[in-house]
Amino acid sequence: MADQFDPIAANIQIRATLGLRRKDESGARLDLRFGPDEDPEPGAIYRIKDVLGEAWELSYRWYEPVEPLPWGAPDPRMREALLGDLEAELEEAGIEGSSAVLDYPTGWLWIAQVMTDRMVKWAAEGEEIEISDIKEKFGTLRCYVRGSERLQNLAQWCEAQSETRCMATGLQGRPRNAGGWVLCLSEEMMELHKRDHYQLMDLIYARSPRS
């Protein structure tokens, strides 16, 4: 339930994984998994490649949250009001681009609450924060921000949390092809898309009921 979620208690640490592969046809791969908030610098990556030899090359880098948020989301009917409150908090804290938070879908609202909580706290400490854009891209959340390294890590955490979270329900999901769009959906919401795509979108970007 929404009233059981506490954004203050969320762990915003992320874990980096570097993937290397051999250049030959063997298909050999090596994943190097780092500790919480340990992001190897370019110099360290070059040293790793030197140790392994020229037969290996860096193939990918990805991030995952140390602790995933619990599954779930607020009632879709609360989306507009909740986001309006978050926008007001960000604006009062002097954070530029606060209106971008209004683009969060229902299933990722808890991510929005955590993001807002940390940004407001850091702004109170004197940090200058700007939100350039918030949007969904290829089924994951993208937060474009300007500020400190911890702010960039927070943006990366938001994206990592969204990768397995249904945009409509906040339950476990994965990116799926939904009629030319890639959306992160649960099995149930994918079935809803097949029956009625517009009803699905009404849940993802729900609006408050009008009296």
PDB file of C-alpha atoms in Angstrom:
ATOM      1  CA  MET A   1       0.000   0.000   0.000  1.00  0.00           C
ATOM      2  CA  ALA A   2       1.129   3.561  -0.702  1.00  0.00           C
ATOM      3  CA  ASP A   3       0.850   4.661   2.938  1.00  0.00           C
ATOM      4  CA  GLN A   4       3.338   1.944   3.937  1.00  0.00           C
ATOM      5  CA  PHE A   5       6.118   3.274   1.727  1.00  0.00           C
ATOM      6  CA  ASP A   6       8.763   5.452   3.390  1.00  0.00           C
ATOM      7  CA  PRO A   7      11.110   7.170   0.894  1.00  0.00           C
ATOM      8  CA  ILE A   8      13.456   8.178   3.712  1.00  0.00           C
ATOM      9  CA  ALA A   9      14.254   4.513   4.397  1.00  0.00           C
ATOM     10  CA  ALA A  10      15.204   3.711   0.786  1.00  0.00           C
ATOM     11  CA  ASN A  11      18.787   2.648   0.128  1.00  0.00           C
ATOM     12  CA  ILE A  12      20.018   4.628  -2.898  1.00  0.00           C
ATOM     13  CA  GLN A  13      23.322   2.812  -3.318  1.00  0.00           C
ATOM     14  CA  ILE A  14      24.063   1.292  -6.714  1.00  0.00           C
ATOM     15  CA  ARG A  15      26.384  -1.489  -7.812  1.00  0.00           C
ATOM     16  CA  ALA A  16      28.363  -1.397 -11.058  1.00  0.00           C
ATOM     17  CA  THR A  17      29.192  -4.400 -13.223  1.00  0.00           C
ATOM     18  CA  LEU A  18      31.790  -4.292 -15.991  1.00  0.00           C
ATOM     19  CA  GLY A  19      31.470  -6.874 -18.725  1.00  0.00           C
ATOM     20  CA  LEU A  20      34.454  -7.948 -20.789  1.00  0.00           C
ATOM     21  CA  ARG A  21      34.578 -10.414 -23.661  1.00  0.00           C
ATOM     22  CA  ARG A  22      37.246 -12.093 -25.715  1.00  0.00           C
ATOM     23  CA  LYS A  23      37.695 -10.788 -29.237  1.00  0.00           C
ATOM     24  CA  ASP A  24      37.884 -14.299 -30.682  1.00  0.00           C
ATOM     25  CA  GLU A  25      34.990 -16.638 -31.480  1.00  0.00           C
ATOM     26  CA  SER A  26      35.088 -18.453 -28.140  1.00  0.00           C
ATOM     27  CA  GLY A  27      32.287 -16.303 -26.728  1.00  0.00           C
ATOM     28  CA  ALA A  28      34.088 -16.108 -23.385  1.00  0.00           C
ATOM     29  CA  ARG A  29      32.861 -13.362 -21.070  1.00  0.00           C
ATOM     30  CA  LEU A  30      33.936 -11.998 -17.732  1.00  0.00           C
ATOM     31  CA  ASP A  31      31.753  -9.925 -15.408  1.00  0.00           C
ATOM     32  CA  LEU A  32      33.475  -7.807 -12.765  1.00  0.00           C
ATOM     33  CA  ARG A  33      30.977  -6.861 -10.066  1.00  0.00           C
ATOM     34  CA  PHE A  34      31.909  -4.014  -7.753  1.00  0.00           C
ATOM     35  CA  GLY A  35      30.740  -3.130  -4.264  1.00  0.00           C
ATOM     36  CA  PRO A  36      28.075  -0.560  -3.345  1.00  0.00           C
ATOM     37  CA  ASP A  37      28.823   2.831  -4.915  1.00  0.00           C
ATOM     38  CA  GLU A  38      32.183   1.589  -6.226  1.00  0.00           C
ATOM     39  CA  ASP A  39      32.438   2.845  -9.784  1.00  0.00           C
ATOM     40  CA  PRO A  40      35.832   2.066 -11.350  1.00  0.00           C
ATOM     41  CA  GLU A  41      37.675   5.004 -12.844  1.00  0.00           C
ATOM     42  CA  PRO A  42      38.946   4.814 -16.444  1.00  0.00           C
ATOM     43  CA  GLY A  43      42.489   4.217 -15.199  1.00  0.00           C
ATOM     44  CA  ALA A  44      41.379   1.136 -13.276  1.00  0.00           C
ATOM     45  CA  ILE A  45      39.587  -0.218 -16.343  1.00  0.00           C
ATOM     46  CA  TYR A  46      42.741   0.123 -18.431  1.00  0.00           C
ATOM     47  CA  ARG A  47      44.754  -1.685 -15.752  1.00  0.00           C
ATOM     48  CA  ILE A  48      42.251  -4.546 -15.751  1.00  0.00           C
ATOM     49  CA  LYS A  49      42.534  -4.831 -19.527  1.00  0.00           C
ATOM     50  CA  ASP A  50      46.343  -4.797 -19.277  1.00  0.00           C
ATOM     51  CA  VAL A  51      46.247  -7.707 -16.823  1.00  0.00           C
ATOM     52  CA  LEU A  52      43.880  -9.742 -19.000  1.00  0.00           C
ATOM     53  CA  GLY A  53      45.734  -9.003 -22.213  1.00  0.00           C
ATOM     54  CA  GLU A  54      44.819  -7.676 -25.647  1.00  0.00           C
ATOM     55  CA  ALA A  55      42.477 -10.592 -26.335  1.00  0.00           C
ATOM     56  CA  TRP A  56      39.882  -8.999 -24.038  1.00  0.00           C
ATOM     57  CA  GLU A  57      37.833  -5.840 -24.539  1.00  0.00           C
ATOM     58  CA  LEU A  58      35.275  -3.918 -22.510  1.00  0.00           C
ATOM     59  CA  SER A  59      31.825  -4.902 -23.776  1.00  0.00           C
ATOM     60  CA  TYR A  60      29.326  -3.213 -21.455  1.00  0.00           C
ATOM     61  CA  ARG A  61      28.761  -1.512 -18.136  1.00  0.00           C
ATOM     62  CA  TRP A  62      25.508  -1.678 -16.212  1.00  0.00           C
ATOM     63  CA  TYR A  63      24.153  -0.714 -12.814  1.00  0.00           C
ATOM     64  CA  GLU A  64      21.740  -2.272 -10.373  1.00  0.00           C
ATOM     65  CA  PRO A  65      20.329  -1.042  -7.076  1.00  0.00           C
ATOM     66  CA  VAL A  66      21.882  -2.617  -3.995  1.00  0.00           C
ATOM     67  CA  GLU A  67      18.367  -2.930  -2.546  1.00  0.00           C
ATOM     68  CA  PRO A  68      15.374  -2.912  -4.914  1.00  0.00           C
ATOM     69  CA  LEU A  69      12.368  -0.967  -3.727  1.00  0.00           C
ATOM     70  CA  PRO A  70       9.367  -3.024  -2.605  1.00  0.00           C
ATOM     71  CA  TRP A  71       6.901  -3.850  -5.347  1.00  0.00           C
ATOM     72  CA  GLY A  72       3.836  -1.681  -5.643  1.00  0.00           C
ATOM     73  CA  ALA A  73       2.637   1.848  -6.292  1.00  0.00           C
ATOM     74  CA  PRO A  74       0.024   4.317  -5.040  1.00  0.00           C
ATOM     75  CA  ASP A  75      -3.528   4.226  -6.329  1.00  0.00           C
ATOM     76  CA  PRO A  76      -3.443   5.592  -9.914  1.00  0.00           C
ATOM     77  CA  ARG A  77      -6.076   8.156  -8.916  1.00  0.00           C
ATOM     78  CA  MET A  78      -3.476   9.700  -6.582  1.00  0.00           C
ATOM     79  CA  ARG A  79      -0.874  10.215  -9.309  1.00  0.00           C
ATOM     80  CA  GLU A  80      -1.568  13.835 -10.254  1.00  0.00           C
ATOM     81  CA  ALA A  81      -1.994  15.041  -6.672  1.00  0.00           C
ATOM     82  CA  LEU A  82       1.116  13.221  -5.464  1.00  0.00           C
ATOM     83  CA  LEU A  83       3.248  14.564  -8.299  1.00  0.00           C
ATOM     84  CA  GLY A  84       1.875  18.046  -7.706  1.00  0.00           C
ATOM     85  CA  ASP A  85       3.038  17.826  -4.095  1.00  0.00           C
ATOM     86  CA  LEU A  86       6.488  16.632  -5.179  1.00  0.00           C
ATOM     87  CA  GLU A  87       6.780  19.461  -7.686  1.00  0.00           C
ATOM     88  CA  ALA A  88       5.916  21.958  -4.942  1.00  0.00           C
ATOM     89  CA  GLU A  89       8.578  20.477  -2.639  1.00  0.00           C
ATOM     90  CA  LEU A  90      11.236  20.694  -5.337  1.00  0.00           C
ATOM     91  CA  GLU A  91      10.260  24.231  -6.282  1.00  0.00           C
ATOM     92  CA  GLU A  92      10.268  25.399  -2.664  1.00  0.00           C
ATOM     93  CA  ALA A  93      13.768  23.922  -2.288  1.00  0.00           C
ATOM     94  CA  GLY A  94      14.948  26.095  -5.185  1.00  0.00           C
ATOM     95  CA  ILE A  95      15.536  23.205  -7.589  1.00  0.00           C
ATOM     96  CA  GLU A  96      15.382  24.249 -11.231  1.00  0.00           C
ATOM     97  CA  GLY A  97      13.253  22.176 -13.590  1.00  0.00           C
ATOM     98  CA  SER A  98      10.949  20.943 -10.827  1.00  0.00           C
ATOM     99  CA  SER A  99       8.017  20.569 -13.243  1.00  0.00           C
ATOM    100  CA  ALA A 100       9.803  17.640 -14.934  1.00  0.00           C
ATOM    101  CA  VAL A 101       8.715  15.411 -12.042  1.00  0.00           C
ATOM    102  CA  LEU A 102       5.146  15.588 -13.385  1.00  0.00           C
ATOM    103  CA  ASP A 103       6.117  13.138 -16.150  1.00  0.00           C
ATOM    104  CA  TYR A 104       6.575  10.168 -13.808  1.00  0.00           C
ATOM    105  CA  PRO A 105       4.224   7.266 -14.604  1.00  0.00           C
ATOM    106  CA  THR A 106       2.109   5.654 -11.894  1.00  0.00           C
ATOM    107  CA  GLY A 107       4.264   2.563 -11.425  1.00  0.00           C
ATOM    108  CA  TRP A 108       7.395   4.607 -10.771  1.00  0.00           C
ATOM    109  CA  LEU A 109       5.905   7.052  -8.261  1.00  0.00           C
ATOM    110  CA  TRP A 110       7.859   5.599  -5.345  1.00  0.00           C
ATOM    111  CA  ILE A 111      11.053   6.270  -7.297  1.00  0.00           C
ATOM    112  CA  ALA A 112       9.860   9.864  -7.712  1.00  0.00           C
ATOM    113  CA  GLN A 113       9.289  10.165  -3.969  1.00  0.00           C
ATOM    114  CA  VAL A 114      12.797   8.944  -3.153  1.00  0.00           C
ATOM    115  CA  MET A 115      14.354  11.216  -5.775  1.00  0.00           C
ATOM    116  CA  THR A 116      12.495  14.230  -4.412  1.00  0.00           C
ATOM    117  CA  ASP A 117      13.368  13.427  -0.800  1.00  0.00           C
ATOM    118  CA  ARG A 118      17.109  13.292  -1.536  1.00  0.00           C
ATOM    119  CA  MET A 119      17.158  16.333  -3.798  1.00  0.00           C
ATOM    120  CA  VAL A 120      15.327  18.475  -1.258  1.00  0.00           C
ATOM    121  CA  LYS A 121      17.726  17.401   1.504  1.00  0.00           C
ATOM    122  CA  TRP A 122      20.799  18.087  -0.596  1.00  0.00           C
ATOM    123  CA  ALA A 123      19.467  21.457  -1.718  1.00  0.00           C
ATOM    124  CA  ALA A 124      19.018  22.360   1.965  1.00  0.00           C
ATOM    125  CA  GLU A 125      22.718  21.572   2.412  1.00  0.00           C
ATOM    126  CA  GLY A 126      23.537  24.196  -0.216  1.00  0.00           C
ATOM    127  CA  GLU A 127      23.883  22.021  -3.303  1.00  0.00           C
ATOM    128  CA  GLU A 128      22.783  23.545  -6.604  1.00  0.00           C
ATOM    129  CA  ILE A 129      20.506  21.108  -8.431  1.00  0.00           C
ATOM    130  CA  GLU A 130      18.915  21.315 -11.847  1.00  0.00           C
ATOM    131  CA  ILE A 131      16.588  18.771 -13.445  1.00  0.00           C
ATOM    132  CA  SER A 132      16.989  18.988 -17.213  1.00  0.00           C
ATOM    133  CA  ASP A 133      14.458  16.316 -18.138  1.00  0.00           C
ATOM    134  CA  ILE A 134      12.645  13.239 -16.851  1.00  0.00           C
ATOM    135  CA  LYS A 135      11.209  10.771 -19.327  1.00  0.00           C
ATOM    136  CA  GLU A 136      10.717   7.147 -20.254  1.00  0.00           C
ATOM    137  CA  LYS A 137      13.021   5.819 -22.963  1.00  0.00           C
ATOM    138  CA  PHE A 138      13.130   2.221 -24.211  1.00  0.00           C
ATOM    139  CA  GLY A 139      11.076   1.115 -21.218  1.00  0.00           C
ATOM    140  CA  THR A 140      13.278   2.635 -18.529  1.00  0.00           C
ATOM    141  CA  LEU A 141      13.321   5.901 -16.631  1.00  0.00           C
ATOM    142  CA  ARG A 142      15.801   8.585 -17.629  1.00  0.00           C
ATOM    143  CA  CYS A 143      16.579  11.439 -15.254  1.00  0.00           C
ATOM    144  CA  TYR A 144      18.828  14.106 -16.718  1.00  0.00           C
ATOM    145  CA  VAL A 145      20.266  16.277 -13.964  1.00  0.00           C
ATOM    146  CA  ARG A 146      23.047  18.790 -13.417  1.00  0.00           C
ATOM    147  CA  GLY A 147      24.925  18.759 -10.156  1.00  0.00           C
ATOM    148  CA  SER A 148      27.277  16.740  -7.991  1.00  0.00           C
ATOM    149  CA  GLU A 149      28.489  13.172  -8.373  1.00  0.00           C
ATOM    150  CA  ARG A 150      25.983  11.968  -5.792  1.00  0.00           C
ATOM    151  CA  LEU A 151      23.223  13.601  -7.823  1.00  0.00           C
ATOM    152  CA  GLN A 152      24.380  11.756 -10.945  1.00  0.00           C
ATOM    153  CA  ASN A 153      24.419   8.529  -8.929  1.00  0.00           C
ATOM    154  CA  LEU A 154      20.863   9.234  -7.790  1.00  0.00           C
ATOM    155  CA  ALA A 155      19.775   9.606 -11.417  1.00  0.00           C
ATOM    156  CA  GLN A 156      21.471   6.291 -12.217  1.00  0.00           C
ATOM    157  CA  TRP A 157      19.711   4.690  -9.237  1.00  0.00           C
ATOM    158  CA  CYS A 158      16.334   5.915 -10.516  1.00  0.00           C
ATOM    159  CA  GLU A 159      16.970   4.333 -13.905  1.00  0.00           C
ATOM    160  CA  ALA A 160      18.166   1.063 -12.369  1.00  0.00           C
ATOM    161  CA  GLN A 161      15.084   0.831 -10.141  1.00  0.00           C
ATOM    162  CA  SER A 162      12.779   1.299 -13.133  1.00  0.00           C
ATOM    163  CA  GLU A 163      14.254  -1.480 -15.269  1.00  0.00           C
ATOM    164  CA  THR A 164      12.199  -4.247 -13.637  1.00  0.00           C
ATOM    165  CA  ARG A 165       9.216  -2.205 -12.381  1.00  0.00           C
ATOM    166  CA  CYS A 166       5.931  -2.097 -14.290  1.00  0.00           C
ATOM    167  CA  MET A 167       5.086   1.447 -15.368  1.00  0.00           C
ATOM    168  CA  ALA A 168       1.409   0.939 -14.540  1.00  0.00           C
ATOM    169  CA  THR A 169       1.423  -1.041 -11.291  1.00  0.00           C
ATOM    170  CA  GLY A 170       4.910  -0.903  -9.790  1.00  0.00           C
ATOM    171  CA  LEU A 171       4.947  -4.700  -9.732  1.00  0.00           C
ATOM    172  CA  GLN A 172       7.681  -6.805 -11.284  1.00  0.00           C
ATOM    173  CA  GLY A 173       7.951  -6.278 -15.016  1.00  0.00           C
ATOM    174  CA  ARG A 174      10.340  -6.069 -17.920  1.00  0.00           C
ATOM    175  CA  PRO A 175      10.702  -3.994 -21.098  1.00  0.00           C
ATOM    176  CA  ARG A 176       8.312  -5.269 -23.775  1.00  0.00           C
ATOM    177  CA  ASN A 177       7.379  -4.304 -27.304  1.00  0.00           C
ATOM    178  CA  ALA A 178       3.953  -2.716 -26.979  1.00  0.00           C
ATOM    179  CA  GLY A 179       2.756  -1.729 -30.422  1.00  0.00           C
ATOM    180  CA  GLY A 180       5.907  -0.013 -31.605  1.00  0.00           C
ATOM    181  CA  TRP A 181       6.748   1.335 -28.151  1.00  0.00           C
ATOM    182  CA  VAL A 182       8.974  -0.307 -25.554  1.00  0.00           C
ATOM    183  CA  LEU A 183       7.267  -0.207 -22.159  1.00  0.00           C
ATOM    184  CA  CYS A 184       8.225  -1.889 -18.887  1.00  0.00           C
ATOM    185  CA  LEU A 185       5.158  -3.974 -18.059  1.00  0.00           C
ATOM    186  CA  SER A 186       4.079  -6.873 -15.893  1.00  0.00           C
ATOM    187  CA  GLU A 187       2.482  -9.934 -17.487  1.00  0.00           C
ATOM    188  CA  GLU A 188      -0.967  -8.677 -16.494  1.00  0.00           C
ATOM    189  CA  MET A 189      -0.426  -5.220 -17.973  1.00  0.00           C
ATOM    190  CA  MET A 190       0.965  -6.691 -21.187  1.00  0.00           C
ATOM    191  CA  GLU A 191      -2.275  -8.629 -21.548  1.00  0.00           C
ATOM    192  CA  LEU A 192      -4.211  -5.416 -20.932  1.00  0.00           C
ATOM    193  CA  HIS A 193      -2.198  -3.730 -23.685  1.00  0.00           C
ATOM    194  CA  LYS A 194      -3.249  -6.461 -26.104  1.00  0.00           C
ATOM    195  CA  ARG A 195      -6.911  -5.937 -25.192  1.00  0.00           C
ATOM    196  CA  ASP A 196      -7.009  -2.165 -24.801  1.00  0.00           C
ATOM    197  CA  HIS A 197      -3.841  -0.099 -25.207  1.00  0.00           C
ATOM    198  CA  TYR A 198      -5.618   3.143 -24.319  1.00  0.00           C
ATOM    199  CA  GLN A 199      -6.845   1.748 -21.010  1.00  0.00           C
ATOM    200  CA  LEU A 200      -3.268   0.763 -20.195  1.00  0.00           C
ATOM    201  CA  MET A 201      -2.000   4.261 -20.961  1.00  0.00           C
ATOM    202  CA  ASP A 202      -4.755   5.703 -18.772  1.00  0.00           C
ATOM    203  CA  LEU A 203      -3.294   3.697 -15.883  1.00  0.00           C
ATOM    204  CA  ILE A 204       0.319   4.603 -16.630  1.00  0.00           C
ATOM    205  CA  TYR A 205      -0.391   8.324 -16.879  1.00  0.00           C
ATOM    206  CA  ALA A 206      -3.487   8.382 -14.700  1.00  0.00           C
ATOM    207  CA  ARG A 207      -5.323  11.613 -14.053  1.00  0.00           C
ATOM    208  CA  SER A 208      -7.273  12.543 -10.954  1.00  0.00           C
ATOM    209  CA  PRO A 209     -11.027  11.934 -11.189  1.00  0.00           C
ATOM    210  CA  ARG A 210     -12.987  15.092 -11.939  1.00  0.00           C
ATOM    211  CA  SER A 211     -15.975  15.924  -9.774  1.00  0.00           C
TER     212      SER A 211
END
